[in-house]
Amino acid sequence: MPARVMWRRELIAAGFAAGELRQRVRVGALVSIRRGAYLTGALPPDPELRHVILVRAALPDLAADAVVSHASAAVLLGLPLWNVPLGHVHVTRCRRSGARRSSGAHVHAAPLQPDEIVEVDGLRLTSPARTVVDLARWLPFEQAVVAADGALRLQLVTREGLAEAVERAARRPGSPAARRVVAFADERSESPGESRSRVALHNAGLPPPVLQWEVHGRSGLWLARTDFGWPELRTVGEFDGKIKYGRLLKPGQTPGDAVFEEKRREDALRDESLRVVRWTWGELDHFDPVAERLRRAFGASERTSQHVG
C-alpha cells in the first residue's frame, strides 16, 4: 500500500491512543512530518515527492481560501526546478495584506483571478503561467529561467500566456525581474543545464547562440543536432550534463557504444571546420574558463575566415 498522510485527530478517532502513536513513530511505522500529521511509510528520497507530502500535510491547517503557489505549485505542476528551497509550503490568499511566514509555510497575499487557479490531484494551484511569473518575481534570474524554459518546453504555457501574466503582475514587487525572465525564456532549452548554460553565456557577454542547431555537411547531408551553435563563427557548444552515456542510451546500446558514437559525431563536426567546445554541470558555477575557450574558438574561426578571404 502506498504511503499516505494521516492526521492525529483521525488516528485518535480510529481508536489509537497517544502512546501508541509515539510508539509507532519510534519503530518507523509512522513518520512525523509536521505537528499533528504523519506519513504511513518512509519519506521518499526525491525532494519533489517529499514536498508534495508536505503540501498535503500543511493544507488542512491553512485557510480554506489558500491556493498552492510559487515553488509548491511548480512541483505539483511538474515544472523543473533548480536550487529552489523546498522547506516551506507556499500558498497565496486573494487579499491585500496578511502575508506571513512560519516554520513550515509561507503565505503570500496577492490578487488572484479565477482563471489563475487550476485543480491538480484535488488541490487548488496557481495556473502554470501565474506560477512561472510568481517564481520569476521571487527567485534569482537563473533559477527562474530554468522554470520558465521548462514550462514552455513542456507546453504548459505559451509565450502569449506568459506575457499576459506579466502584465497582470505589473504593479507587484519583482515585476521588472519577471519581465526580463519571460523575455529571455526559450522552449528550445531541453534541460535545466541548458537553461543555466544560456544564462552563463549571456552573463559572459558572448553572442547569443542558435539553440538545437541542425548541422549539415558540405554535401547537404545531416550530421548532428547540437545544443548551441554559432554558425557564422563556425563554433559548436555542447553541454555534457544530460547523462548521455547512461539514462539516455538507445535500446541495446552500451555506455562504450555511446562514447564511441559521440566521438564519431564530434569528428564529423570537426571535419566541417567546426570548433567544438564542451562544458559540464560543474563548470556552470565558474564559467569564465569555458567562456574563454569559446572566445578562442570564435577568434580562431574569424582568423581562418580572413585568411581564406
Tab-separated table of C-alpha atoms in Angstrom:
chain	number	residue	atom	x	y	z
A	1	MET	CA	0.000	0.000	0.000
A	2	PRO	CA	1.467	3.420	-0.939
A	3	ALA	CA	2.389	5.752	1.895
A	4	ARG	CA	-0.224	8.371	2.699
A	5	VAL	CA	-0.670	11.321	5.018
A	6	MET	CA	-2.801	10.787	8.120
A	7	TRP	CA	-3.689	13.263	10.836
A	8	ARG	CA	-3.504	12.760	14.554
A	9	ARG	CA	-7.192	13.537	15.002
A	10	GLU	CA	-8.280	10.799	12.578
A	11	LEU	CA	-5.904	8.285	14.135
A	12	ILE	CA	-7.239	9.104	17.609
A	13	ALA	CA	-10.790	8.852	16.244
A	14	ALA	CA	-9.879	5.426	14.848
A	15	GLY	CA	-9.016	4.253	18.353
A	16	PHE	CA	-5.260	4.812	18.604
A	17	ALA	CA	-4.007	6.154	21.930
A	18	ALA	CA	-1.401	8.915	22.080
A	19	GLY	CA	1.140	6.449	23.462
A	20	GLU	CA	0.543	4.100	20.533
A	21	LEU	CA	1.231	6.889	18.072
A	22	ARG	CA	4.527	7.706	19.793
A	23	GLN	CA	5.466	4.014	19.722
A	24	ARG	CA	4.659	3.728	16.023
A	25	VAL	CA	6.853	6.754	15.313
A	26	ARG	CA	9.702	5.164	17.306
A	27	VAL	CA	9.576	1.911	15.319
A	28	GLY	CA	9.132	3.677	11.959
A	29	ALA	CA	5.555	2.578	11.271
A	30	LEU	CA	4.629	6.276	11.197
A	31	VAL	CA	6.802	9.243	10.232
A	32	SER	CA	6.015	12.595	11.836
A	33	ILE	CA	6.134	15.143	9.014
A	34	ARG	CA	4.690	18.137	10.889
A	35	ARG	CA	2.753	18.787	14.064
A	36	GLY	CA	-0.293	16.519	14.027
A	37	ALA	CA	0.498	14.912	10.640
A	38	TYR	CA	2.057	11.517	9.966
A	39	LEU	CA	3.128	9.507	6.956
A	40	THR	CA	2.298	5.797	6.856
A	41	GLY	CA	5.683	4.781	5.474
A	42	ALA	CA	9.161	6.130	4.815
A	43	LEU	CA	9.708	9.547	3.301
A	44	PRO	CA	10.701	9.211	-0.378
A	45	PRO	CA	14.275	10.253	-1.239
A	46	ASP	CA	13.155	12.555	-4.054
A	47	PRO	CA	12.862	16.163	-2.758
A	48	GLU	CA	9.915	16.964	-5.031
A	49	LEU	CA	7.946	13.929	-3.818
A	50	ARG	CA	8.725	14.869	-0.218
A	51	HIS	CA	7.459	18.366	-0.921
A	52	VAL	CA	4.167	17.052	-2.303
A	53	ILE	CA	3.709	15.206	1.004
A	54	LEU	CA	4.454	18.408	2.926
A	55	VAL	CA	1.886	20.291	0.867
A	56	ARG	CA	-0.848	17.749	1.586
A	57	ALA	CA	0.062	17.711	5.277
A	58	ALA	CA	0.057	21.501	5.603
A	59	LEU	CA	-3.134	22.454	3.768
A	60	PRO	CA	-5.650	21.375	6.471
A	61	ASP	CA	-4.025	23.854	8.866
A	62	LEU	CA	-4.198	26.741	6.407
A	63	ALA	CA	-7.117	28.958	5.466
A	64	ALA	CA	-9.761	27.424	3.230
A	65	ASP	CA	-9.123	30.003	0.506
A	66	ALA	CA	-5.375	29.277	0.353
A	67	VAL	CA	-4.187	28.326	-3.149
A	68	VAL	CA	-0.926	26.391	-3.567
A	69	SER	CA	1.542	28.686	-5.333
A	70	HIS	CA	5.155	29.542	-6.144
A	71	ALA	CA	7.610	26.629	-5.736
A	72	SER	CA	4.915	24.357	-4.281
A	73	ALA	CA	2.681	24.852	-7.310
A	74	ALA	CA	5.693	24.341	-9.594
A	75	VAL	CA	6.393	20.940	-8.026
A	76	LEU	CA	2.773	19.827	-8.371
A	77	LEU	CA	2.652	21.063	-11.982
A	78	GLY	CA	5.825	19.148	-12.840
A	79	LEU	CA	7.932	22.219	-13.638
A	80	PRO	CA	11.698	21.682	-13.497
A	81	LEU	CA	13.333	23.467	-10.576
A	82	TRP	CA	16.995	24.012	-9.832
A	83	ASN	CA	18.413	25.187	-6.497
A	84	VAL	CA	14.999	26.253	-5.204
A	85	PRO	CA	14.349	25.786	-1.460
A	86	LEU	CA	11.532	23.337	-0.768
A	87	GLY	CA	11.415	23.546	3.015
A	88	HIS	CA	8.300	25.735	3.096
A	89	VAL	CA	4.879	25.127	1.615
A	90	HIS	CA	3.864	28.174	-0.444
A	91	VAL	CA	0.260	29.297	-0.747
A	92	THR	CA	-1.391	32.521	-1.890
A	93	ARG	CA	-4.518	34.095	-0.466
A	94	CYS	CA	-6.509	36.589	-2.516
A	95	ARG	CA	-6.166	39.577	-0.230
A	96	ARG	CA	-4.154	42.785	0.036
A	97	SER	CA	-2.423	42.002	3.337
A	98	GLY	CA	-1.850	39.140	5.736
A	99	ALA	CA	1.279	37.603	4.249
A	100	ARG	CA	3.215	35.614	6.814
A	101	ARG	CA	5.909	33.005	7.138
A	102	SER	CA	6.020	30.274	9.760
A	103	SER	CA	8.353	27.332	10.323
A	104	GLY	CA	6.636	25.293	7.618
A	105	ALA	CA	4.507	27.588	5.469
A	106	HIS	CA	4.876	30.809	3.505
A	107	VAL	CA	1.532	32.534	2.985
A	108	HIS	CA	1.554	35.164	0.229
A	109	ALA	CA	-1.136	37.843	-0.079
A	110	ALA	CA	-1.909	38.950	-3.638
A	111	PRO	CA	-4.813	39.306	-6.069
A	112	LEU	CA	-5.919	36.041	-7.675
A	113	GLN	CA	-8.290	35.855	-10.612
A	114	PRO	CA	-10.469	32.742	-11.153
A	115	ASP	CA	-8.627	31.880	-14.387
A	116	GLU	CA	-5.330	31.892	-12.471
A	117	ILE	CA	-6.406	28.861	-10.424
A	118	VAL	CA	-6.347	25.248	-11.625
A	119	GLU	CA	-7.029	21.937	-9.894
A	120	VAL	CA	-4.445	19.135	-9.848
A	121	ASP	CA	-4.997	15.890	-7.928
A	122	GLY	CA	-7.737	17.510	-5.887
A	123	LEU	CA	-5.615	20.519	-4.899
A	124	ARG	CA	-6.142	24.129	-5.993
A	125	LEU	CA	-2.977	25.604	-7.520
A	126	THR	CA	-1.980	28.748	-9.319
A	127	SER	CA	-2.055	28.222	-13.088
A	128	PRO	CA	1.215	27.422	-14.893
A	129	ALA	CA	1.559	30.972	-16.292
A	130	ARG	CA	0.824	32.596	-12.930
A	131	THR	CA	3.221	30.166	-11.231
A	132	VAL	CA	6.072	30.956	-13.636
A	133	VAL	CA	5.616	34.699	-13.165
A	134	ASP	CA	5.391	34.358	-9.367
A	135	LEU	CA	8.651	32.384	-9.439
A	136	ALA	CA	10.234	34.965	-11.724
A	137	ARG	CA	9.302	37.741	-9.288
A	138	TRP	CA	10.631	35.764	-6.309
A	139	LEU	CA	13.670	33.774	-7.488
A	140	PRO	CA	17.067	34.851	-8.838
A	141	PHE	CA	17.199	35.131	-12.630
A	142	GLU	CA	18.979	31.808	-13.263
A	143	GLN	CA	16.571	29.698	-11.206
A	144	ALA	CA	13.572	31.484	-12.696
A	145	VAL	CA	14.784	30.888	-16.266
A	146	VAL	CA	15.073	27.145	-15.586
A	147	ALA	CA	11.390	27.058	-14.592
A	148	ALA	CA	10.216	29.329	-17.419
A	149	ASP	CA	12.115	27.389	-20.094
A	150	GLY	CA	10.700	24.145	-18.712
A	151	ALA	CA	7.129	25.424	-18.709
A	152	LEU	CA	7.449	26.422	-22.367
A	153	ARG	CA	9.188	23.180	-23.327
A	154	LEU	CA	6.500	21.075	-21.643
A	155	GLN	CA	3.829	23.198	-23.381
A	156	LEU	CA	2.248	24.084	-20.049
A	157	VAL	CA	2.309	27.737	-21.065
A	158	THR	CA	2.535	29.820	-24.210
A	159	ARG	CA	4.557	32.961	-24.778
A	160	GLU	CA	1.315	34.890	-25.064
A	161	GLY	CA	0.086	33.458	-21.771
A	162	LEU	CA	3.305	34.397	-20.011
A	163	ALA	CA	3.184	37.909	-21.468
A	164	GLU	CA	-0.363	38.334	-20.193
A	165	ALA	CA	0.592	37.030	-16.746
A	166	VAL	CA	3.467	39.520	-16.590
A	167	GLU	CA	1.121	42.369	-17.443
A	168	ARG	CA	-1.258	41.329	-14.674
A	169	ALA	CA	1.655	41.420	-12.228
A	170	ALA	CA	2.873	44.840	-13.402
A	171	ARG	CA	2.328	46.560	-10.035
A	172	ARG	CA	3.549	43.747	-7.815
A	173	PRO	CA	7.036	43.545	-6.292
A	174	GLY	CA	9.541	41.925	-8.630
A	175	SER	CA	7.568	42.527	-11.817
A	176	PRO	CA	10.546	44.042	-13.736
A	177	ALA	CA	12.554	40.889	-12.968
A	178	ALA	CA	9.657	38.733	-14.155
A	179	ARG	CA	9.502	40.695	-17.400
A	180	ARG	CA	13.219	40.016	-18.007
A	181	VAL	CA	12.802	36.292	-17.330
A	182	VAL	CA	9.841	35.949	-19.678
A	183	ALA	CA	11.658	37.848	-22.431
A	184	PHE	CA	14.671	35.538	-22.052
A	185	ALA	CA	12.759	32.238	-21.773
A	186	ASP	CA	13.105	29.771	-24.639
A	187	GLU	CA	11.314	26.461	-25.149
A	188	ARG	CA	14.296	25.077	-27.082
A	189	SER	CA	16.318	24.643	-23.893
A	190	GLU	CA	15.978	20.921	-23.301
A	191	SER	CA	17.177	20.681	-19.694
A	192	PRO	CA	17.925	22.796	-16.615
A	193	GLY	CA	21.608	22.552	-17.537
A	194	GLU	CA	20.983	24.035	-20.961
A	195	SER	CA	18.909	26.810	-19.393
A	196	ARG	CA	21.704	27.555	-16.932
A	197	SER	CA	24.178	27.462	-19.823
A	198	ARG	CA	22.177	30.113	-21.687
A	199	VAL	CA	22.272	32.344	-18.625
A	200	ALA	CA	26.025	31.767	-18.230
A	201	LEU	CA	26.658	32.612	-21.890
A	202	HIS	CA	24.548	35.753	-21.532
A	203	ASN	CA	26.318	36.839	-18.340
A	204	ALA	CA	29.701	36.318	-20.019
A	205	GLY	CA	28.712	38.756	-22.773
A	206	LEU	CA	29.019	36.134	-25.512
A	207	PRO	CA	26.939	36.301	-28.709
A	208	PRO	CA	23.529	34.610	-28.407
A	209	PRO	CA	23.750	31.064	-29.787
A	210	VAL	CA	21.391	29.200	-32.064
A	211	LEU	CA	19.707	26.585	-29.877
A	212	GLN	CA	19.464	22.989	-31.106
A	213	TRP	CA	21.429	23.893	-34.232
A	214	GLU	CA	20.913	21.350	-37.031
A	215	VAL	CA	24.299	20.927	-38.731
A	216	HIS	CA	24.545	19.774	-42.343
A	217	GLY	CA	27.748	18.942	-44.176
A	218	ARG	CA	29.003	20.473	-47.390
A	219	SER	CA	27.132	17.793	-49.326
A	220	GLY	CA	23.889	18.723	-47.585
A	221	LEU	CA	23.868	15.543	-45.503
A	222	TRP	CA	22.562	15.994	-41.952
A	223	LEU	CA	25.347	15.491	-39.413
A	224	ALA	CA	24.102	16.385	-35.955
A	225	ARG	CA	21.883	18.494	-33.770
A	226	THR	CA	23.997	20.479	-31.329
A	227	ASP	CA	22.981	22.126	-28.065
A	228	PHE	CA	24.382	25.524	-29.051
A	229	GLY	CA	25.732	26.844	-32.310
A	230	TRP	CA	27.345	29.976	-33.699
A	231	PRO	CA	27.143	29.256	-37.451
A	232	GLU	CA	28.933	32.433	-38.566
A	233	LEU	CA	31.746	31.724	-36.114
A	234	ARG	CA	31.900	28.019	-37.051
A	235	THR	CA	31.632	27.006	-33.398
A	236	VAL	CA	29.537	24.429	-31.577
A	237	GLY	CA	28.817	24.391	-27.839
A	238	GLU	CA	27.839	21.163	-26.087
A	239	PHE	CA	26.595	20.848	-22.508
A	240	ASP	CA	27.577	17.398	-21.224
A	241	GLY	CA	25.115	17.186	-18.360
A	242	LYS	CA	22.390	15.057	-19.891
A	243	ILE	CA	23.718	11.659	-18.750
A	244	LYS	CA	24.163	10.906	-22.449
A	245	TYR	CA	26.071	7.728	-21.738
A	246	GLY	CA	23.664	6.255	-19.205
A	247	ARG	CA	19.979	7.008	-18.857
A	248	LEU	CA	19.568	8.099	-22.483
A	249	LEU	CA	21.149	5.049	-24.102
A	250	LYS	CA	19.412	3.634	-27.140
A	251	PRO	CA	17.959	0.115	-26.834
A	252	GLY	CA	20.801	-2.406	-26.816
A	253	GLN	CA	23.457	0.315	-26.630
A	254	THR	CA	26.233	0.179	-24.037
A	255	PRO	CA	27.923	3.236	-22.489
A	256	GLY	CA	31.028	2.386	-24.525
A	257	ASP	CA	28.980	2.365	-27.722
A	258	ALA	CA	27.560	5.773	-26.831
A	259	VAL	CA	31.001	7.249	-26.154
A	260	PHE	CA	32.279	5.923	-29.491
A	261	GLU	CA	29.243	7.275	-31.331
A	262	GLU	CA	29.691	10.679	-29.703
A	263	LYS	CA	33.355	10.717	-30.763
A	264	ARG	CA	32.390	9.930	-34.366
A	265	ARG	CA	29.794	12.695	-34.208
A	266	GLU	CA	32.348	15.213	-32.962
A	267	ASP	CA	34.897	14.129	-35.587
A	268	ALA	CA	32.263	14.734	-38.276
A	269	LEU	CA	31.670	18.241	-36.931
A	270	ARG	CA	35.393	18.997	-36.882
A	271	ASP	CA	35.712	17.719	-40.467
A	272	GLU	CA	33.333	20.543	-41.408
A	273	SER	CA	35.803	23.059	-39.892
A	274	LEU	CA	33.624	23.471	-36.820
A	275	ARG	CA	35.244	24.005	-33.452
A	276	VAL	CA	33.586	22.111	-30.597
A	277	VAL	CA	33.631	23.455	-27.044
A	278	ARG	CA	32.210	21.292	-24.278
A	279	TRP	CA	31.373	22.014	-20.677
A	280	THR	CA	29.891	20.122	-17.762
A	281	TRP	CA	27.438	20.806	-14.958
A	282	GLY	CA	30.231	21.597	-12.510
A	283	GLU	CA	31.683	24.270	-14.802
A	284	LEU	CA	28.462	26.276	-14.843
A	285	ASP	CA	29.226	27.703	-11.398
A	286	HIS	CA	32.618	29.006	-12.592
A	287	PHE	CA	32.036	29.688	-16.260
A	288	ASP	CA	34.946	32.037	-17.026
A	289	PRO	CA	37.277	29.269	-18.322
A	290	VAL	CA	34.522	27.976	-20.622
A	291	ALA	CA	33.807	31.496	-21.865
A	292	GLU	CA	37.499	31.936	-22.609
A	293	ARG	CA	37.574	28.653	-24.578
A	294	LEU	CA	34.613	29.864	-26.604
A	295	ARG	CA	36.250	33.237	-27.285
A	296	ARG	CA	39.394	31.461	-28.502
A	297	ALA	CA	37.258	29.302	-30.798
A	298	PHE	CA	35.476	32.380	-32.137
A	299	GLY	CA	38.793	34.136	-32.705
A	300	ALA	CA	40.303	31.151	-34.494
A	301	SER	CA	37.281	30.947	-36.781
A	302	GLU	CA	37.484	34.635	-37.597
A	303	ARG	CA	41.218	34.365	-38.385
A	304	THR	CA	40.592	31.351	-40.637
A	305	SER	CA	37.836	33.237	-42.448
A	306	GLN	CA	40.082	36.256	-43.017
A	307	HIS	CA	42.889	34.017	-44.280
A	308	VAL	CA	40.566	32.231	-46.701
A	309	GLY	CA	39.181	35.547	-47.870
